[in-house]
Coordinates of C-alpha atoms in Angstrom, one line a residue:
Chain A
M5 CA 83.4 101.9 105.1
L6 CA 86.3 101.3 102.8
N7 CA 86.2 97.6 103.4
Y8 CA 82.5 97.6 102.7
K9 CA 83.1 99.2 99.4
L10 CA 85.7 96.8 98.4
A11 CA 83.7 93.9 99.6
A12 CA 80.8 95.1 97.5
I13 CA 82.9 95.3 94.4
T14 CA 84.3 91.9 95.2
L15 CA 80.9 90.4 95.3
M16 CA 80.0 91.8 91.9
L17 CA 83.2 90.7 90.5
A18 CA 82.7 87.3 91.9
L19 CA 79.3 87.2 90.3
F20 CA 80.7 88.2 87.0
T21 CA 83.8 86.1 87.0
G22 CA 82.5 83.0 88.6
C23 CA 82.1 81.3 85.3
A24 CA 85.3 82.6 83.7
S25 CA 88.3 80.6 84.9
N26 CA 91.9 81.5 84.1
T27 CA 91.8 79.7 80.9
V28 CA 91.0 81.2 77.5
P29 CA 87.4 82.1 77.1
D30 CA 85.7 81.3 73.9
P31 CA 86.4 84.2 71.6
E32 CA 82.8 84.2 70.5
P33 CA 81.0 83.7 73.8
T34 CA 78.3 81.1 73.5
D35 CA 78.1 80.4 77.2
T36 CA 74.9 81.9 78.3
T37 CA 75.7 81.8 82.0
Y38 CA 78.8 83.8 81.3
D39 CA 76.9 86.4 79.3
A40 CA 74.1 86.7 81.8
A41 CA 76.4 87.3 84.8
G42 CA 78.3 89.8 82.8
S43 CA 75.4 91.9 81.7
G44 CA 73.8 91.6 85.2
A45 CA 76.8 93.2 86.7
D46 CA 77.1 95.9 84.1
T47 CA 74.1 97.8 85.4
D48 CA 75.6 97.9 88.9
V49 CA 78.9 99.3 87.7
Y50 CA 77.6 102.0 85.4
G51 CA 74.5 102.9 87.5
D52 CA 74.2 106.1 89.6
D53 CA 75.3 104.3 92.7
P54 CA 77.7 101.6 91.5
L55 CA 78.0 100.2 95.0
G56 CA 74.3 100.2 95.9
G57 CA 73.6 96.6 95.4
G58 CA 76.6 95.3 97.3
E59 CA 76.8 93.3 100.4
A60 CA 79.8 92.8 102.6
I61 CA 81.5 89.4 102.4
G62 CA 85.0 90.2 103.4
D63 CA 87.9 92.2 102.0
D64 CA 89.7 89.6 100.0
Y65 CA 89.2 91.4 96.7
S66 CA 92.5 90.3 95.4
A67 CA 92.3 86.7 96.7
G68 CA 91.6 85.2 93.3
E69 CA 87.9 85.2 92.6
L70 CA 88.2 88.0 90.1
T71 CA 89.7 87.1 86.7
N72 CA 93.0 88.8 86.6
I73 CA 93.9 87.8 83.1
I74 CA 93.0 89.7 79.9
Y75 CA 93.5 87.8 76.6
F76 CA 94.3 89.4 73.3
D77 CA 93.8 88.5 69.6
F78 CA 96.8 87.8 67.4
D79 CA 98.8 90.9 66.5
S80 CA 96.4 93.1 68.6
S81 CA 96.7 95.2 71.7
E82 CA 93.0 96.1 71.8
V83 CA 91.1 95.0 74.8
R84 CA 88.4 92.6 73.5
A85 CA 84.8 93.4 74.1
D86 CA 84.5 90.3 76.3
F87 CA 87.1 91.7 78.7
T88 CA 86.0 95.4 79.0
D89 CA 83.8 94.6 81.9
I90 CA 86.6 92.8 83.8
V91 CA 88.9 95.8 83.2
A92 CA 86.1 98.1 84.4
R93 CA 85.8 96.2 87.6
H94 CA 89.5 96.5 88.3
A95 CA 89.3 100.2 87.5
L96 CA 86.6 100.5 90.1
I97 CA 88.7 98.9 92.7
L98 CA 91.6 101.3 92.0
A99 CA 89.3 104.3 91.7
N100 CA 87.9 103.6 95.1
D101 CA 91.1 103.2 97.0
S102 CA 94.1 105.3 95.9
M103 CA 96.3 103.2 98.1
I104 CA 95.8 100.1 96.0
R105 CA 98.6 99.3 93.5
V106 CA 98.6 97.0 90.5
R107 CA 101.3 95.8 88.2
L108 CA 100.2 95.0 84.7
E109 CA 102.3 92.2 83.2
G110 CA 102.1 92.2 79.4
H111 CA 102.9 89.0 77.4
A112 CA 103.2 88.0 73.8
D113 CA 103.1 84.7 72.0
E114 CA 106.4 83.1 70.9
R115 CA 106.4 84.1 67.3
G116 CA 108.9 86.6 65.9
S117 CA 111.7 88.5 67.5
R118 CA 112.1 88.5 71.3
E119 CA 112.7 92.2 72.0
Y120 CA 110.0 93.2 69.5
N121 CA 107.7 90.9 71.5
I122 CA 108.6 92.8 74.6
G123 CA 107.2 95.8 72.8
L124 CA 104.0 94.0 71.9
G125 CA 103.5 92.9 75.5
E126 CA 104.1 96.4 76.7
R127 CA 101.6 97.7 74.2
R128 CA 99.0 95.3 75.6
A129 CA 99.8 96.3 79.2
Q130 CA 99.5 100.0 78.2
S131 CA 96.2 99.4 76.5
V132 CA 94.8 98.0 79.8
R133 CA 96.5 100.8 81.8
R134 CA 94.8 103.5 79.7
M135 CA 91.4 101.8 80.1
L136 CA 91.9 101.7 83.9
M137 CA 92.9 105.4 84.0
I138 CA 90.0 106.5 81.8
Q139 CA 87.8 104.8 84.4
G140 CA 89.3 106.6 87.4
A141 CA 92.5 104.8 88.3
S142 CA 95.5 107.1 88.7
A143 CA 98.8 106.7 87.0
S144 CA 100.6 106.4 90.3
Q145 CA 98.6 103.2 91.1
I146 CA 99.7 101.4 88.0
A147 CA 103.1 99.9 87.0
T148 CA 103.6 98.0 83.8
V149 CA 106.1 95.4 82.9
S150 CA 106.4 93.4 79.7
F151 CA 107.8 89.9 79.7
G152 CA 107.3 89.5 76.0
E153 CA 107.4 85.8 75.2
E154 CA 109.6 84.9 78.2
R155 CA 106.9 83.7 80.6
P156 CA 104.4 81.6 78.6
V157 CA 101.6 79.8 80.5
A158 CA 100.9 77.4 77.7
L159 CA 103.9 75.5 76.2
G160 CA 102.4 74.2 73.0
G161 CA 103.4 75.5 69.6
D162 CA 99.8 75.9 68.3
E163 CA 97.2 78.6 68.1
D164 CA 95.5 77.4 71.3
S165 CA 98.7 77.9 73.3
W166 CA 99.6 81.1 71.6
A167 CA 96.1 82.5 72.4
Q168 CA 96.7 81.7 76.1
N169 CA 100.0 83.4 76.1
R170 CA 98.8 86.7 74.5
R171 CA 97.7 88.2 77.8
V172 CA 97.9 90.9 80.4
E173 CA 98.0 89.7 84.0
I174 CA 96.7 92.2 86.5
K175 CA 98.6 91.7 89.8
Y176 CA 97.8 93.5 93.0
T177 CA 101.0 94.4 94.7
N178 CA 99.9 95.6 98.1
Chain B
M6 CA 110.0 87.6 102.2
L7 CA 109.0 87.2 98.6
R8 CA 111.3 89.9 97.6
N9 CA 114.2 88.2 99.4
A10 CA 113.4 85.0 97.5
I11 CA 113.5 86.9 94.2
I12 CA 116.9 88.5 95.0
A13 CA 118.2 85.1 96.1
G14 CA 117.1 83.8 92.7
V15 CA 119.9 85.6 90.9
A16 CA 123.3 84.0 91.1
V17 CA 126.4 85.3 89.5
F18 CA 129.2 83.0 88.4
L19 CA 132.8 83.8 87.5
F20 CA 133.8 83.1 84.0
A21 CA 136.0 80.3 85.3
G22 CA 132.9 78.6 86.8
S23 CA 131.8 75.1 86.4
A24 CA 131.6 73.7 82.8
L25 CA 128.4 72.0 81.6
A26 CA 127.9 69.3 79.1
D27 CA 129.5 69.9 75.7
I28 CA 127.5 71.0 72.8
T29 CA 127.4 68.5 70.0
V30 CA 127.4 69.5 66.4
E31 CA 125.5 67.9 63.6
I32 CA 125.7 69.0 60.0
T33 CA 122.2 69.7 58.5
K34 CA 123.1 71.0 55.1
G35 CA 126.3 71.2 53.1
G36 CA 126.0 72.7 49.6
V37 CA 129.7 72.9 48.7
A38 CA 132.4 70.3 47.9
R39 CA 134.5 69.6 51.0
T40 CA 138.2 69.7 50.5
P41 CA 139.9 66.5 51.9
V42 CA 142.6 67.4 54.4
A43 CA 144.8 65.3 56.7
V44 CA 145.5 66.4 60.3
V45 CA 148.1 63.9 61.5
P46 CA 148.1 63.2 65.3
F47 CA 150.7 65.5 66.9
G48 CA 154.0 64.2 68.3
W49 CA 154.6 64.4 72.0
Q50 CA 157.8 64.9 74.0
G51 CA 157.3 65.4 77.7
Q52 CA 157.1 64.0 81.2
S53 CA 153.8 62.2 81.0
A54 CA 153.0 59.2 78.7
D55 CA 150.2 61.0 76.8
I56 CA 149.9 64.4 75.1
P57 CA 147.9 66.8 77.4
L58 CA 145.4 67.6 74.6
D59 CA 144.8 65.8 71.3
I60 CA 145.5 69.0 69.3
A61 CA 145.1 67.3 65.9
E62 CA 141.6 66.2 66.9
V63 CA 140.7 69.8 67.9
I64 CA 142.0 71.2 64.6
A65 CA 140.3 68.5 62.5
A66 CA 137.0 69.1 64.3
D67 CA 137.2 72.8 63.6
L68 CA 137.9 72.3 59.9
Q69 CA 135.1 69.7 59.7
R70 CA 132.6 72.0 61.4
S71 CA 133.4 74.8 59.0
G72 CA 131.6 72.6 56.4
R73 CA 134.4 73.3 53.9
F74 CA 136.7 70.4 54.7
A75 CA 136.5 66.6 55.1
P76 CA 139.3 65.5 57.4
I77 CA 140.8 62.1 56.5
P78 CA 140.3 59.4 59.2
E79 CA 143.4 58.4 61.0
E80 CA 143.2 54.8 60.0
N81 CA 143.5 55.8 56.3
M82 CA 146.8 57.6 56.9
L83 CA 149.7 55.7 55.4
Q84 CA 152.2 57.5 57.5
K85 CA 152.1 59.7 60.6
P86 CA 154.9 62.2 60.4
T87 CA 155.2 64.9 63.1
A88 CA 157.5 67.3 61.1
G89 CA 157.6 68.4 57.5
A90 CA 160.9 66.7 56.9
E91 CA 159.3 63.3 57.4
L92 CA 156.5 63.9 54.9
D93 CA 156.1 61.6 51.9
F94 CA 153.8 63.6 49.5
D95 CA 153.1 60.5 47.4
D96 CA 151.4 58.8 50.4
W97 CA 149.2 61.8 50.8
S98 CA 148.4 62.1 47.1
F99 CA 147.4 58.4 47.2
V100 CA 144.8 59.0 49.9
K101 CA 143.7 62.2 48.0
A102 CA 144.5 64.7 50.7
E103 CA 144.9 68.1 49.3
A104 CA 146.6 69.5 52.4
V105 CA 148.4 68.0 55.3
V106 CA 148.9 69.3 58.9
V107 CA 151.7 67.9 61.0
G108 CA 152.9 69.1 64.4
R109 CA 154.2 68.3 67.8
V110 CA 154.0 69.4 71.4
V111 CA 157.2 69.7 73.4
Q112 CA 157.2 70.2 77.2
T113 CA 159.6 73.0 78.2
G114 CA 158.7 73.4 81.9
E115 CA 156.3 72.1 84.6
N116 CA 153.3 73.8 82.9
A117 CA 155.0 75.1 79.8
Y118 CA 154.8 73.7 76.3
D119 CA 155.7 74.6 72.7
V120 CA 153.0 73.7 70.2
S121 CA 154.4 73.7 66.6
F122 CA 152.5 72.9 63.4
Q123 CA 153.1 73.1 59.7
L124 CA 150.6 73.1 56.8
F125 CA 151.6 71.6 53.5
D126 CA 150.0 71.8 50.0
V127 CA 150.2 68.2 48.7
F128 CA 149.9 69.1 45.0
R129 CA 152.6 71.8 45.1
R130 CA 154.6 70.0 47.7
E131 CA 155.3 73.1 49.7
Q132 CA 154.7 74.5 53.1
L133 CA 151.9 77.1 53.3
V134 CA 152.3 78.1 56.9
G135 CA 154.3 77.0 60.0
Y136 CA 154.2 78.3 63.6
R137 CA 155.5 77.5 67.1
I138 CA 153.2 78.8 69.9
P139 CA 154.0 78.6 73.6
A140 CA 151.2 77.2 75.7
S141 CA 150.2 76.0 79.2
R142 CA 147.7 73.3 80.0
G143 CA 145.1 75.9 80.4
T144 CA 145.7 77.6 77.1
M145 CA 146.4 74.6 75.0
R146 CA 142.9 74.3 73.6
I147 CA 142.8 77.9 72.5
V148 CA 146.2 77.5 71.0
A149 CA 144.9 74.6 68.9
H150 CA 142.0 76.8 67.8
R151 CA 144.4 79.6 66.8
A152 CA 146.4 77.0 64.7
A153 CA 143.1 76.0 63.1
D154 CA 142.4 79.7 62.4
M155 CA 145.7 80.1 60.6
I156 CA 145.3 76.9 58.6
Y157 CA 141.7 77.8 57.7
E158 CA 142.7 81.3 56.5
K159 CA 145.6 80.0 54.5
L160 CA 143.3 77.4 52.7
T161 CA 140.2 79.5 52.2
G162 CA 141.2 83.2 52.3
I163 CA 138.6 83.7 55.0
K164 CA 139.6 84.5 58.6
G165 CA 139.0 81.6 61.0
V166 CA 136.7 82.1 64.0
F167 CA 137.6 78.9 65.9
A168 CA 139.2 80.9 68.8
T169 CA 136.0 82.9 69.3
K170 CA 133.2 82.4 71.8
V171 CA 129.4 82.4 71.8
A172 CA 127.1 83.7 74.5
F173 CA 123.5 82.5 74.7
V174 CA 120.6 82.1 77.1
T175 CA 119.0 78.9 78.3
A176 CA 115.7 78.3 80.0
E177 CA 114.8 75.2 81.8
R178 CA 111.5 74.4 83.4
R179 CA 111.2 72.1 86.4
Q180 CA 107.9 71.8 88.4
D181 CA 106.7 75.1 86.9
V182 CA 109.9 76.9 88.0
Q183 CA 111.9 78.4 85.2
T184 CA 115.6 78.8 85.5
F185 CA 117.3 81.1 83.1
R186 CA 121.1 81.0 82.5
L187 CA 123.4 83.2 80.7
V188 CA 126.1 80.9 79.2
V189 CA 129.4 81.6 77.5
A190 CA 131.1 78.8 75.5
D191 CA 133.9 78.3 73.0
Q192 CA 132.4 78.4 69.5
D193 CA 132.8 74.6 69.3
G194 CA 130.7 74.2 72.5
A195 CA 133.7 73.4 74.8
N196 CA 134.2 75.2 78.1
E197 CA 130.5 76.0 78.5
T198 CA 130.3 78.3 81.5
V199 CA 127.3 79.7 83.3
I200 CA 127.9 83.4 84.1
L201 CA 124.5 84.3 85.5
Q202 CA 121.6 82.2 86.8
S203 CA 118.1 83.5 87.7
T204 CA 114.6 82.5 88.2
D205 CA 113.6 85.6 86.3
P206 CA 114.1 86.0 82.6
I207 CA 117.5 86.9 81.2
M208 CA 117.5 88.4 77.7
S209 CA 119.4 90.0 74.9
P210 CA 123.1 89.4 75.6
A211 CA 125.5 91.7 73.8
W212 CA 129.3 91.5 73.6
S213 CA 131.5 94.5 74.3
P214 CA 134.0 95.0 71.4
D215 CA 136.9 93.8 73.6
S216 CA 135.0 90.5 74.4
R217 CA 135.5 91.1 78.1
R218 CA 132.0 92.2 79.1
L219 CA 128.5 91.2 78.3
A220 CA 125.5 93.6 78.5
Y221 CA 122.1 91.9 79.0
V222 CA 118.6 92.4 80.3
S223 CA 117.5 90.9 83.6
F224 CA 114.0 90.8 85.0
E225 CA 115.0 90.4 88.6
N226 CA 112.6 92.1 91.0
D227 CA 109.8 91.8 88.4
R228 CA 111.1 94.7 86.2
S229 CA 113.5 95.0 83.4
S230 CA 116.9 96.5 83.8
V231 CA 120.1 96.5 81.8
W232 CA 123.4 95.2 83.2
V233 CA 127.0 95.0 82.2
Q234 CA 129.0 92.1 83.6
T235 CA 132.7 91.6 83.4
L236 CA 133.3 88.0 82.5
R237 CA 136.6 87.5 84.3
T238 CA 135.6 88.9 87.7
G239 CA 131.8 88.3 87.6
N240 CA 131.4 91.9 88.6
R241 CA 128.0 93.2 87.3
I242 CA 126.8 96.8 87.2
Q243 CA 123.2 97.9 86.6
V244 CA 123.4 100.6 83.9
S245 CA 119.8 101.3 83.2
N246 CA 116.8 100.9 85.6
K247 CA 114.3 103.5 84.4
P248 CA 110.6 103.2 84.8
G249 CA 109.1 100.9 82.2
I250 CA 111.1 98.9 79.7
N251 CA 114.9 98.8 79.8
G252 CA 115.9 96.5 76.9
A253 CA 117.9 95.5 73.8
P254 CA 121.4 96.7 74.7
S255 CA 124.1 97.0 72.0
F256 CA 127.6 98.3 72.5
S257 CA 129.0 101.0 70.3
P258 CA 132.1 100.0 68.3
D259 CA 134.3 102.0 70.7
G260 CA 132.7 100.3 73.7
R261 CA 131.9 103.6 75.4
Q262 CA 128.1 103.7 74.7
L263 CA 125.2 101.4 74.7
A264 CA 122.2 101.7 72.5
L265 CA 119.1 100.8 74.5
T266 CA 115.4 100.6 74.3
L267 CA 113.6 102.6 76.9
G268 CA 109.8 102.6 77.2
G269 CA 109.1 105.0 80.0
I270 CA 106.0 105.0 82.2
D271 CA 103.7 105.4 79.1
G272 CA 105.4 102.5 77.3
N273 CA 106.6 104.3 74.2
L274 CA 109.6 102.2 73.2
D275 CA 112.3 104.4 71.6
I276 CA 116.0 104.0 70.9
H277 CA 118.3 105.8 73.3
V278 CA 122.1 106.0 73.7
L279 CA 123.6 105.6 77.1
D280 CA 127.1 107.0 77.7
L281 CA 128.6 104.4 80.0
S282 CA 131.0 106.8 81.8
T283 CA 128.7 109.8 82.3
R284 CA 125.5 107.7 82.6
Q285 CA 123.7 110.3 80.4
T286 CA 121.1 109.1 78.0
R287 CA 120.3 110.6 74.7
R288 CA 117.0 109.9 72.9
L289 CA 117.4 109.0 69.2
T290 CA 113.9 108.2 68.1
T291 CA 110.6 109.7 69.2
H292 CA 107.9 107.9 67.2
R293 CA 105.0 106.6 69.1
A294 CA 105.4 103.2 67.5
I295 CA 107.6 100.4 68.9
D296 CA 111.3 101.3 68.1
T297 CA 113.6 98.6 69.5
E298 CA 116.5 96.2 68.8
G299 CA 119.0 98.9 68.1
S300 CA 122.3 97.8 66.7
W301 CA 125.4 99.9 65.7
S302 CA 126.9 99.8 62.3
P303 CA 130.5 98.8 62.5
D304 CA 131.7 102.3 61.6
G305 CA 129.6 103.7 64.5
R306 CA 127.7 106.1 62.2
Y307 CA 124.3 104.5 62.3
I308 CA 122.0 102.6 64.6
Y309 CA 119.9 100.1 62.8
F310 CA 116.6 99.2 64.6
T311 CA 113.2 97.6 64.3
S312 CA 110.1 99.9 64.1
D313 CA 106.5 99.2 63.4
R314 CA 105.8 102.8 62.5
S315 CA 104.6 101.7 59.0
G316 CA 102.3 99.0 60.5
G317 CA 104.3 95.8 60.8
P318 CA 107.9 95.7 62.0
Q319 CA 110.6 96.8 59.5
V320 CA 114.2 97.7 59.7
Y321 CA 115.2 101.4 59.9
R322 CA 118.4 103.2 60.6
V323 CA 119.1 106.5 62.3
P324 CA 122.4 108.5 62.5
A325 CA 124.0 107.7 65.9
A326 CA 124.6 111.4 66.3
G327 CA 120.9 112.1 65.8
G328 CA 118.8 112.8 62.8
T329 CA 115.9 111.5 60.7
P330 CA 115.3 107.7 60.6
E331 CA 115.2 106.1 57.2
R332 CA 113.6 102.8 56.3
V333 CA 116.0 100.1 55.2
T334 CA 113.8 97.0 54.4
F335 CA 110.9 96.8 52.1
E336 CA 110.6 93.2 51.2
G337 CA 107.9 91.2 53.2
S338 CA 105.6 92.1 56.1
Y339 CA 108.0 91.3 59.0
N340 CA 111.6 92.2 59.3
A341 CA 113.1 92.6 62.8
R342 CA 116.3 92.4 64.9
P343 CA 118.7 93.8 62.3
R344 CA 122.4 92.9 62.7
L345 CA 125.1 94.2 60.3
S346 CA 128.0 92.0 59.4
P347 CA 131.3 93.3 60.8
D348 CA 132.4 94.2 57.3
G349 CA 129.3 96.3 56.9
K350 CA 128.2 94.5 53.7
R351 CA 125.3 92.4 54.9
L352 CA 122.3 92.9 57.1
A353 CA 120.9 89.9 58.9
M354 CA 117.3 89.9 60.3
V355 CA 114.3 87.9 61.3
H356 CA 112.1 87.7 58.2
L357 CA 108.6 86.4 57.8
D358 CA 108.9 84.0 54.9
R359 CA 105.6 82.4 53.8
G360 CA 104.3 82.0 57.3
N361 CA 107.7 81.0 58.8
Y362 CA 110.0 83.3 60.8
R363 CA 113.4 82.8 59.2
I364 CA 116.8 84.4 59.1
A365 CA 117.4 86.5 56.0
V366 CA 120.5 88.2 54.9
M367 CA 120.3 91.4 52.8
D368 CA 123.1 92.7 50.6
V369 CA 123.4 96.3 51.8
K370 CA 124.3 97.7 48.4
S371 CA 121.9 95.7 46.1
K372 CA 119.2 95.3 48.8
E373 CA 118.8 91.7 47.6
L374 CA 117.4 89.5 50.3
L375 CA 118.4 85.9 50.8
V376 CA 116.6 83.5 53.3
V377 CA 119.3 81.4 54.8
S378 CA 117.5 79.3 57.5
A379 CA 114.7 76.8 57.1
G380 CA 112.8 76.6 60.4
Q381 CA 109.5 77.9 61.5
Q382 CA 110.5 80.1 64.3
D383 CA 114.1 81.1 63.8
E384 CA 115.4 84.1 65.6
S385 CA 118.4 86.1 66.9
P386 CA 120.8 86.1 64.0
S387 CA 124.4 87.1 65.0
F388 CA 127.4 87.4 62.6
A389 CA 130.7 85.7 63.3
P390 CA 133.5 88.3 63.4
N391 CA 134.7 87.2 60.0
S392 CA 131.3 88.2 58.5
D393 CA 131.2 84.8 56.7
T394 CA 129.0 82.8 59.1
L395 CA 125.9 83.5 61.3
I396 CA 124.6 81.8 64.4
Y397 CA 120.9 81.9 65.3
A398 CA 118.3 80.0 67.3
T399 CA 115.8 77.6 65.7
R400 CA 113.3 75.0 67.2
Q401 CA 113.8 71.3 67.4
A402 CA 110.5 69.9 68.7
R403 CA 109.6 72.5 71.4
N404 CA 113.1 73.4 72.4
G405 CA 115.4 76.1 71.0
V406 CA 118.6 74.9 69.6
L407 CA 121.4 76.8 67.8
E408 CA 122.4 76.6 64.2
T409 CA 125.1 78.3 62.1
V410 CA 124.9 79.1 58.5
T411 CA 127.2 80.7 56.0
A412 CA 126.0 84.1 54.8
D413 CA 125.5 82.6 51.3
G414 CA 123.1 80.1 52.8
L415 CA 125.1 77.1 51.5
I416 CA 126.5 75.5 54.7
R417 CA 124.1 75.1 57.6
Q418 CA 124.8 73.1 60.8
R419 CA 123.2 72.4 64.1
V420 CA 124.8 73.2 67.4
S421 CA 122.6 71.4 70.0
S422 CA 122.8 71.6 73.7
G423 CA 121.3 69.4 76.4
Q424 CA 120.5 72.3 78.7
G425 CA 116.8 73.1 78.0
D426 CA 115.6 75.8 75.7
V427 CA 118.6 77.5 74.1
R428 CA 118.1 81.0 72.6
E429 CA 119.6 84.3 71.7
P430 CA 123.1 83.3 70.6
V431 CA 125.6 86.1 70.1
W432 CA 129.0 85.6 68.5
S433 CA 131.9 87.3 70.2
P434 CA 134.3 89.6 68.4
F435 CA 137.8 88.4 67.5
P436 CA 139.7 87.8 70.8
R437 CA 142.5 90.3 71.4
Y438 CA 145.8 88.6 72.2

């Protein structure tokens, strides 16, 4: 039963995130496929029976089909509208199995002071954590860590690289 | 399995560990006249054919790097005396030297030497300082730096910092694996020694007041923790490993306490003080904003820190004994990582200057702010123990490199290293002999 639930979530997540790779999405989404998949999945998540439309495809919910990276605007720790659905899906996974644990890894771009950037990365991780908890995850399931600017994924010194580095990575730890 | 790999990714090295490539120094800005001085090659009396260390070269390089002196090349010297009695002042006036250093090294045992030097004022034709210092092969370089310190102080009135050290962090990326190293080097880049190596980030090194220990942040096991490592033994102790952020350590002037940033499970970064013997922590700030980068005033009364309680980051201070924080900086939208000069007169910080993150120095009394660096992403200012010079990290292409600048902004120089991305330099206190 448990596996079935997870699998159902996985399917929905796969539907939603299939178009979103681990690169930075366009801040103003013009990709219609992306939008359509997103709004399609929305009704499932927020409907009376969020798992009703699911179908078992296996229990590899953390195997990588779900986008695990949430990007942020400059100087902001607010989860952008284009990522609230993704966070909601992770919340659902956590809410449905209290044994599942995640670590939220917050990151900042390279500008400014390093320890202050640790603070900015943590603020972003906490922003995702609160959103997960509001939607049913419990505090004991979530650990946060901030790497500040110490673990960039993009190495350039331009806005494009900085945008890829301002992120929270959701990592399943069990 | 993964966990084991992570633990294996941290390696501790003794301070006497392997030396890396020397840092080279290039001068990027010199805004003051350089006094011509002559450092004559030292005489040598001993068992081997050659002097164990070219002491004159070490002294001349120190004086040159200060930016205040122009050593006269050896080929321009009309005489090469090794003692004051042999000096012909007319020869040195002729080559326009304002001061002359002469000296010699005499072997007194298998690994025992006497290093003597004298400094002369060419105009007044008199000795300004003269010393004989015992040395071994292992201490000869530091003895040369001490001689340079005495010469520098006599000529400028400013204490020399040539016998001090600098700690910094390097990051190197190979095939997507980052290697972080905590490095200690002489301030001239010699004796570069890795004291910790990890595949997880190392951050925020801070010297103990006796220069014997470094506190730092390590992310081993995917969480932050604060450690104190004794340089000579390599012995390291985890002093803070609370849930959430453990960061930004700074030793109190008496070395007994550490200011720290703790975030807790809810991620509210605040300044705390950890007593290193009792391991008790005391919370100093409670604001829900980011409070971090605490740094003690030299008199131990205040802890200066960065807070964005007003919106953007600004510098505040709070009494170390507890009390109400007060805002210190008001100029500009971004002021972070405060560091007071050891004489307490100046406050260095990272300052957003027309779109560039630069190092600024504020006069504590007049509150006047002076931007002293010229990069786009300069960070981590740290004062030399003489309060006259700062070291900080800047970018050259995409790599971090180190620069020093005098607190008046007039003499700026690059200290570049070949070991990847160099960041977070911190200047040691004066050594205790």
